[in-house]
PDB file of C-alpha atoms in Angstrom:
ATOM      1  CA  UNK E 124      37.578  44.628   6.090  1.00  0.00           C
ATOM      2  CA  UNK E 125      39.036  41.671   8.382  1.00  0.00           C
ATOM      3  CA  UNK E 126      36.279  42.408  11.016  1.00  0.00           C
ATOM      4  CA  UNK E 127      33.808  42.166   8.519  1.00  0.00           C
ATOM      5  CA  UNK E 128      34.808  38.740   6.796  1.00  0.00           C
ATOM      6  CA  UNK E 129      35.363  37.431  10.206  1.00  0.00           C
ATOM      7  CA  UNK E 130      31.517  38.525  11.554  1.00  0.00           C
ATOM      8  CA  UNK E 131      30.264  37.375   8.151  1.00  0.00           C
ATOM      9  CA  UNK E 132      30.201  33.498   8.945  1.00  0.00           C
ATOM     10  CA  UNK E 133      28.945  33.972  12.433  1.00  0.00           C
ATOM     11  CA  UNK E 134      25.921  35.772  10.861  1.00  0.00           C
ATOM     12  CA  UNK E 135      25.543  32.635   8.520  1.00  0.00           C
ATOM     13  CA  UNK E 136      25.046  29.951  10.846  1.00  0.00           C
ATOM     14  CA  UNK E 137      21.911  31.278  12.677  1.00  0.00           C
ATOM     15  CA  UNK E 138      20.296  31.666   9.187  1.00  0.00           C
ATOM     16  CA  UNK E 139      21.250  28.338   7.503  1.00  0.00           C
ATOM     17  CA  UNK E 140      19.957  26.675  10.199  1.00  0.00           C
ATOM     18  CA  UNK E 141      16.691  28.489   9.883  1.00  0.00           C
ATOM     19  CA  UNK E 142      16.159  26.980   6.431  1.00  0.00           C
ATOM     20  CA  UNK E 143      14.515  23.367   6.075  1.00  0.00           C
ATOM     21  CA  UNK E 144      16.396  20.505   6.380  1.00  0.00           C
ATOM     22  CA  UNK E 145      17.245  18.326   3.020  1.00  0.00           C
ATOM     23  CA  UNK E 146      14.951  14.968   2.572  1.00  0.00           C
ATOM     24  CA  UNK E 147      16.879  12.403   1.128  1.00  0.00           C
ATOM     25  CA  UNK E 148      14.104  10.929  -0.633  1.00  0.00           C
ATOM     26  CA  UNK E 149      15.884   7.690  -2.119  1.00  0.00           C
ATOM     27  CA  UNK E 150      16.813   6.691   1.514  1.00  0.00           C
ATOM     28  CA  UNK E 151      13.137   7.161   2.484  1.00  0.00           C
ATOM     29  CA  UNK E 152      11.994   5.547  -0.389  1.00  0.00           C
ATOM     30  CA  UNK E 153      14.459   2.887   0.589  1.00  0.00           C
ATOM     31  CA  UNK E 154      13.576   2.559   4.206  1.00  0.00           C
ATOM     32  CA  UNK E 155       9.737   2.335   2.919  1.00  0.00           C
ATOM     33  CA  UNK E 156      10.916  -0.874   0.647  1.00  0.00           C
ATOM     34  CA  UNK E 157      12.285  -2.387   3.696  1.00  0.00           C
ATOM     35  CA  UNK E 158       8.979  -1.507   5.283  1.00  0.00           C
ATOM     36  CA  UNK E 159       6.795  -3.641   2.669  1.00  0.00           C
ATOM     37  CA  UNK E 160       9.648  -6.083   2.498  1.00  0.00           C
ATOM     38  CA  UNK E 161       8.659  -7.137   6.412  1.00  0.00           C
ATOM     39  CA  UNK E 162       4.776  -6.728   5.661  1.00  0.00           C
ATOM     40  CA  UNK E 163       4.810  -8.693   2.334  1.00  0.00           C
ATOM     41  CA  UNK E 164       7.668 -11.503   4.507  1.00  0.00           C
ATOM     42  CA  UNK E 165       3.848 -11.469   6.870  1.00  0.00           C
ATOM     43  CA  UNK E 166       1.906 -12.000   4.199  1.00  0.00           C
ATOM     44  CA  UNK E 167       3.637 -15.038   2.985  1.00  0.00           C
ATOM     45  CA  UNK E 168       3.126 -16.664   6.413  1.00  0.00           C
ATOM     46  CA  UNK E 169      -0.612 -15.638   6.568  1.00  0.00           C
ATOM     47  CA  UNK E 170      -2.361 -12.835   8.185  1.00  0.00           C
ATOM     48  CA  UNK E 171      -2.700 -12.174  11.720  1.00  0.00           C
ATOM     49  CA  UNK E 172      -6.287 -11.350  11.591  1.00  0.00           C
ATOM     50  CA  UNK E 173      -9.232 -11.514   8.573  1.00  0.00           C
ATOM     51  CA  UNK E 174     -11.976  -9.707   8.229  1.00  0.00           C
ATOM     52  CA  UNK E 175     -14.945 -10.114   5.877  1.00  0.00           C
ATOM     53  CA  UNK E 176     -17.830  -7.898   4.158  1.00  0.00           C
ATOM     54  CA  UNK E 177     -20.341 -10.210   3.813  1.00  0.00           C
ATOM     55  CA  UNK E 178     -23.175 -10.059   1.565  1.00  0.00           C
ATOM     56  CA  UNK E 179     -26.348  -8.402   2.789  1.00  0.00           C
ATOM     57  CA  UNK E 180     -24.221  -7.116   6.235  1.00  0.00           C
ATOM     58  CA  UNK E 181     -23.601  -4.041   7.399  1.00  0.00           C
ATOM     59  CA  UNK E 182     -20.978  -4.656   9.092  1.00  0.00           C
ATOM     60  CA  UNK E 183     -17.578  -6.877   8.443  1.00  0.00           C
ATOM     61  CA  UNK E 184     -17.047  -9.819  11.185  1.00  0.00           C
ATOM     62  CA  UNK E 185     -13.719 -11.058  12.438  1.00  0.00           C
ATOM     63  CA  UNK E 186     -13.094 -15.343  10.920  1.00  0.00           C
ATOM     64  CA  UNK E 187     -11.520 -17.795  12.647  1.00  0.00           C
ATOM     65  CA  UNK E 188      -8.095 -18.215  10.982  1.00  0.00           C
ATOM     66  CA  UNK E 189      -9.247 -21.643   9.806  1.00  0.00           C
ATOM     67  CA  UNK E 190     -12.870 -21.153   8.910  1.00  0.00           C
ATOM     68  CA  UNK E 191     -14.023 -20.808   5.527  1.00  0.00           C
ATOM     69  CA  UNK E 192     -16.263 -17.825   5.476  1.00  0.00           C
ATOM     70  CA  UNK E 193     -17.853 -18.774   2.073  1.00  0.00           C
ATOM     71  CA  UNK E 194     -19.357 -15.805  -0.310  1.00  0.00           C
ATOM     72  CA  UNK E 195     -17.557 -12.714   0.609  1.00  0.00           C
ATOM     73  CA  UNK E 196     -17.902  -9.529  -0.669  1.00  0.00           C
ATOM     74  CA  UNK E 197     -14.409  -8.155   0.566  1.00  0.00           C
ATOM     75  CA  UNK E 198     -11.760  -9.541   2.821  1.00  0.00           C
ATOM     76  CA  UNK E 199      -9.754  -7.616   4.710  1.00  0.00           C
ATOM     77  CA  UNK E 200      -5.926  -9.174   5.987  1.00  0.00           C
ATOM     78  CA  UNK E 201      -3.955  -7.711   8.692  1.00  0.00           C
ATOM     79  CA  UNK E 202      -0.538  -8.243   9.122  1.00  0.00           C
ATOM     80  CA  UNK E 203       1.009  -6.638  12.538  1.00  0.00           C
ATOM     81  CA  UNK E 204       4.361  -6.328  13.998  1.00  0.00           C
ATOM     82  CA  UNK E 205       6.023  -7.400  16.567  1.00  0.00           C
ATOM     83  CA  UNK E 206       5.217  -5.755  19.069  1.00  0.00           C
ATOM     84  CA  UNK E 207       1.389  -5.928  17.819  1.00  0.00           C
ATOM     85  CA  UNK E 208       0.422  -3.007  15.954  1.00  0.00           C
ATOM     86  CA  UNK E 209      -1.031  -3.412  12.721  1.00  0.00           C
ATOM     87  CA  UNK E 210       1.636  -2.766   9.902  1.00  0.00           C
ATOM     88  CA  UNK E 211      -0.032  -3.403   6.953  1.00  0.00           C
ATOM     89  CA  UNK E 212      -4.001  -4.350   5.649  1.00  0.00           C
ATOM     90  CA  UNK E 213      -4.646  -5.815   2.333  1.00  0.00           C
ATOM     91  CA  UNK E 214      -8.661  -5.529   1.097  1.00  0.00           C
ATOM     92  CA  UNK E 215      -9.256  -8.274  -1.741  1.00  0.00           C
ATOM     93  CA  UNK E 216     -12.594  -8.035  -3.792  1.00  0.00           C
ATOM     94  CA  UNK E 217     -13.494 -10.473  -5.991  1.00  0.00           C
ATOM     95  CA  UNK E 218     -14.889  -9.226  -9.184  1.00  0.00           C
ATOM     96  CA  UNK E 219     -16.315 -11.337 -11.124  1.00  0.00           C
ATOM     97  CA  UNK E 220     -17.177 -15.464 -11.336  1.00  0.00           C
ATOM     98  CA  UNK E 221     -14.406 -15.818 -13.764  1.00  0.00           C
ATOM     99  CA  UNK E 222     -11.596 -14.991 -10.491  1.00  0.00           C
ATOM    100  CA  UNK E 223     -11.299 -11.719 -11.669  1.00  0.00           C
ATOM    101  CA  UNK E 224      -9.596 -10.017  -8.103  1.00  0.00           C
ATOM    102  CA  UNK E 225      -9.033  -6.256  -6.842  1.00  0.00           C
ATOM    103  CA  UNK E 226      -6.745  -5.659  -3.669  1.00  0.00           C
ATOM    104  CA  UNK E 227      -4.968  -3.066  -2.331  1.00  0.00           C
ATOM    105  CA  UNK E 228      -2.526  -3.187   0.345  1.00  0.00           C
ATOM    106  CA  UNK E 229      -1.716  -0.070   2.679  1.00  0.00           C
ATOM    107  CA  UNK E 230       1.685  -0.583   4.666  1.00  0.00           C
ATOM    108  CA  UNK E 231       1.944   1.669   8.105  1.00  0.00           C
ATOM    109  CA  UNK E 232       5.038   3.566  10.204  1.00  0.00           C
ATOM    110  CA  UNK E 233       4.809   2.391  13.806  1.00  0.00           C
ATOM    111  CA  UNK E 234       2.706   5.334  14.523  1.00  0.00           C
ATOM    112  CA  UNK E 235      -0.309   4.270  11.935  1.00  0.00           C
ATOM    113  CA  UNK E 236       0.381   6.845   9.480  1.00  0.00           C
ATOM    114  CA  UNK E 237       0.487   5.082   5.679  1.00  0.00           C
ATOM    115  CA  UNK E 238       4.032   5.122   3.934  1.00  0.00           C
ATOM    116  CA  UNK E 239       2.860   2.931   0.797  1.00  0.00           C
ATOM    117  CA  UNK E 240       0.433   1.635  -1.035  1.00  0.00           C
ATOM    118  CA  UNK E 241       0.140  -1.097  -3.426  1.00  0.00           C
ATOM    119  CA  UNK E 242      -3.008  -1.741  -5.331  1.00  0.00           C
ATOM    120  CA  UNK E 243      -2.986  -5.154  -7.635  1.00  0.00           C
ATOM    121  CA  UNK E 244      -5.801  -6.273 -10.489  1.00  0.00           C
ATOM    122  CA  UNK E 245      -5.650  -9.817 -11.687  1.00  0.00           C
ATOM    123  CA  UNK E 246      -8.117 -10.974 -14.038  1.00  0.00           C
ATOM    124  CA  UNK E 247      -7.485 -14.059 -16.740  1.00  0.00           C
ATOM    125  CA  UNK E 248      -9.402 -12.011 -18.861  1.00  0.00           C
ATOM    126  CA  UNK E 249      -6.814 -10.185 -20.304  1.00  0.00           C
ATOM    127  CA  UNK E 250      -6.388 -11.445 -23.934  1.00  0.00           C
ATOM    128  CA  UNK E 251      -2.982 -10.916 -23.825  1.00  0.00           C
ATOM    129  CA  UNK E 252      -1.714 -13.869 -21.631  1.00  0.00           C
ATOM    130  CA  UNK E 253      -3.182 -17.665 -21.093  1.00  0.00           C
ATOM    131  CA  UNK E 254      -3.566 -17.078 -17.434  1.00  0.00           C
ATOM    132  CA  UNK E 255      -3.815 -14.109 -15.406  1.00  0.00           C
ATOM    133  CA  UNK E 256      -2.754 -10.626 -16.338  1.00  0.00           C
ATOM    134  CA  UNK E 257      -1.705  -7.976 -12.874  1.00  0.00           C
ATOM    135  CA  UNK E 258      -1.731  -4.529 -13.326  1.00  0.00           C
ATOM    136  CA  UNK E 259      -0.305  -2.954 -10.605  1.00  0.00           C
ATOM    137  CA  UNK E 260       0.669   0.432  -9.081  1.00  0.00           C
ATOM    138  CA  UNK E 261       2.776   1.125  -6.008  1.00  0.00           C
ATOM    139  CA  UNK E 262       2.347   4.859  -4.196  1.00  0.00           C
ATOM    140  CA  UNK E 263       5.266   5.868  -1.986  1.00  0.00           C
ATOM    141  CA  UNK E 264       4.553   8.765   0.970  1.00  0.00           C
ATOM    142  CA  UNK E 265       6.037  11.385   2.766  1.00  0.00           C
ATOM    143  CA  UNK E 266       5.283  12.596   6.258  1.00  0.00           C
ATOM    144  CA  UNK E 267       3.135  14.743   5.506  1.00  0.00           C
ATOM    145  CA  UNK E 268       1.264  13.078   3.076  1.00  0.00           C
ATOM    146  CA  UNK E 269       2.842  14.041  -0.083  1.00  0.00           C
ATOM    147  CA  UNK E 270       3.525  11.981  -3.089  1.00  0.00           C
ATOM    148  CA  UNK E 271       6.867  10.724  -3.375  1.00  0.00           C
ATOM    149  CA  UNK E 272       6.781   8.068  -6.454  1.00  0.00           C
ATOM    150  CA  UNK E 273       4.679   5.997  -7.892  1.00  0.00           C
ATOM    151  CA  UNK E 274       5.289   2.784 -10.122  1.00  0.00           C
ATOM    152  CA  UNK E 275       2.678   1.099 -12.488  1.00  0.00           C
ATOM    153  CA  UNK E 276       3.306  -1.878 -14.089  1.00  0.00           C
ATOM    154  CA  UNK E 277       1.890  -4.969 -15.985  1.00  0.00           C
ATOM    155  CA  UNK E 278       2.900  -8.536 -16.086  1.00  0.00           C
ATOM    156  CA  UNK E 279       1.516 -11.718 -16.366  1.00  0.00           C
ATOM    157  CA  UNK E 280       1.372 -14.331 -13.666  1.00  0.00           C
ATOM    158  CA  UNK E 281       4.999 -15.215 -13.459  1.00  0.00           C
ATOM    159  CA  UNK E 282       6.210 -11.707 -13.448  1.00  0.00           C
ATOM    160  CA  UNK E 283       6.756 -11.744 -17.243  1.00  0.00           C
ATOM    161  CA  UNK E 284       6.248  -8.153 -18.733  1.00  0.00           C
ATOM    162  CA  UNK E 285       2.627  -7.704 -21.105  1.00  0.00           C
ATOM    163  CA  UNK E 286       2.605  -4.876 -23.245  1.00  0.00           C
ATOM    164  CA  UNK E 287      -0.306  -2.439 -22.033  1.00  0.00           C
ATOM    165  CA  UNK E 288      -1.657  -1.868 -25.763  1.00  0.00           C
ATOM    166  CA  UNK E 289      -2.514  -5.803 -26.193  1.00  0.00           C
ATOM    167  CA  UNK E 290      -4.478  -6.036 -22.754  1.00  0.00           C
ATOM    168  CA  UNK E 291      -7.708  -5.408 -21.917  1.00  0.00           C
ATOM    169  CA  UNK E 292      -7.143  -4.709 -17.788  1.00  0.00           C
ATOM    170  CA  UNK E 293     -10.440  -2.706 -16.945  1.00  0.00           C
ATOM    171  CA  UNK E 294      -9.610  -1.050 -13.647  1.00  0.00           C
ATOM    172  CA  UNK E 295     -12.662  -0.601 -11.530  1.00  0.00           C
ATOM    173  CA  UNK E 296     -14.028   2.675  -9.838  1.00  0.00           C
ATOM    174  CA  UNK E 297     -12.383   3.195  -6.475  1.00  0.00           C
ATOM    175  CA  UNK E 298      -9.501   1.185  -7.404  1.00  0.00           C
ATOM    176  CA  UNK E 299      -6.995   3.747  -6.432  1.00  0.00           C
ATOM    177  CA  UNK E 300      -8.501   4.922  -2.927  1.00  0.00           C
ATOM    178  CA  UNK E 301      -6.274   5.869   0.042  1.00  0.00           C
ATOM    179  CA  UNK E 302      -6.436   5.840   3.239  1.00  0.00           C
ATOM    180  CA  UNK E 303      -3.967   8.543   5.012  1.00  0.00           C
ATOM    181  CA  UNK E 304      -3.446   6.281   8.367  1.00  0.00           C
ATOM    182  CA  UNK E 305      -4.504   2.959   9.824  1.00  0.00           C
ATOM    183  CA  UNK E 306      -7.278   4.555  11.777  1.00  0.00           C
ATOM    184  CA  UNK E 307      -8.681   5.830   8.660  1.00  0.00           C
ATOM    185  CA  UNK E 308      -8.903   3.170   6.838  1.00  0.00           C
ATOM    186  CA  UNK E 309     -10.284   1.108  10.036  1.00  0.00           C
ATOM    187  CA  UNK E 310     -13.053   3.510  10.647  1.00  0.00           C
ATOM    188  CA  UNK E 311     -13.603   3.620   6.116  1.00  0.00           C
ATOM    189  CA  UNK E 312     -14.203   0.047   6.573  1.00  0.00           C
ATOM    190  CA  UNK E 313     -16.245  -0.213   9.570  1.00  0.00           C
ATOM    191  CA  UNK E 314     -13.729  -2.442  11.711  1.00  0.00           C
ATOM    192  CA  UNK E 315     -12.984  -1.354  15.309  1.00  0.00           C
ATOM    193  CA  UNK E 316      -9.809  -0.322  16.254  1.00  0.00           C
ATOM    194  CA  UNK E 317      -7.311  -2.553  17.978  1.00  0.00           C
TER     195      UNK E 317
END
């Protein structure tokens, strides 16, 4: 009985260690915050890069940081890191003549693969605030792709909760699209690759 408790535990080890190791998904979440944190910090100082679609081309064209492209049909906004690579891309389309706006954000790991997403729709059409109502959803991923969370929410321009039932916050088609990595979403939008 003593040589069988004692071989019991050695016969243990080999097998837990064959099982899959625990994700602590609030640290990852966490570490994904911190992520945005530094992209959105970017954001505040201006992009690195910008990109339009402009109507009746093809093709987006790289702007000149301090040239105003005029009519756009979407702009794209690259923030990078550091060392250069691109760690986030926000796409803003304008909807409507009223300044009715669509944009998405997709923030990057150092490798390119996409850890977040935030998508944003402001509109002063609301009828539920005097100036702009933003509904907005934030998608948190795995590795592999997965879903962690998600987070919608509505508020008006000062970051004031609306309630959802007294809006009228149309969303428009493709509003929630994803792209899995940078390259993706580079080649979806037709604008080389760094």
């Amino acid at each position: 009985m003593i040589a069988l408790r004692l071989l019991l535990p050695a016969l243990a080890l080999p097998i837990a260690s064959l099982l899959p190791a625990q994700v602590d998904t609030l640290a990852l979440i966490e570490s994904i915050q911190q992520r945005m944190d530094r992209v959105d910090d970017q954001r505040g100082m201006g992009p690195a890069a910008i990109w339009a679609k402009l109507p009746g081309k093809p093709e987006p064209v790289k702007l000149a940081p301090d040239k105003d492209p005029g009519q756009v049909d979407l702009l794209y906004l690259f923030y990078k890191d550091p060392d250069g690579s691109i760690s986030g891309v926000s796409t803003i389309r304008y909807l409507q003549p009223d300044s009715t706006s669509d944009g998405s954000t997709h923030y990057f790991d150092p490798g390119g693969r996409t850890v977040a997403v935030r998508w944003e729709l402001s509109t002063p059409s609301s009828g539920c605030t005097k100036g702009h109502a933003i509904a907005a959803k934030e998608k948190y991923y795995a590795e592999d792709g997965g879903l962690l969370e998600e987070w919608d929410w509505l508020t008006d321009e000062f970051g004031n909760d609306l309630e959802p039932e007294k809006c009228k916050v149309v969303e428009p088609a493709g509003r929630s699209a994803f792209a899995k990595d940078r390259a993706t979403l580079l080649g979806n939008a037709r604008i080389p690759q760094p």
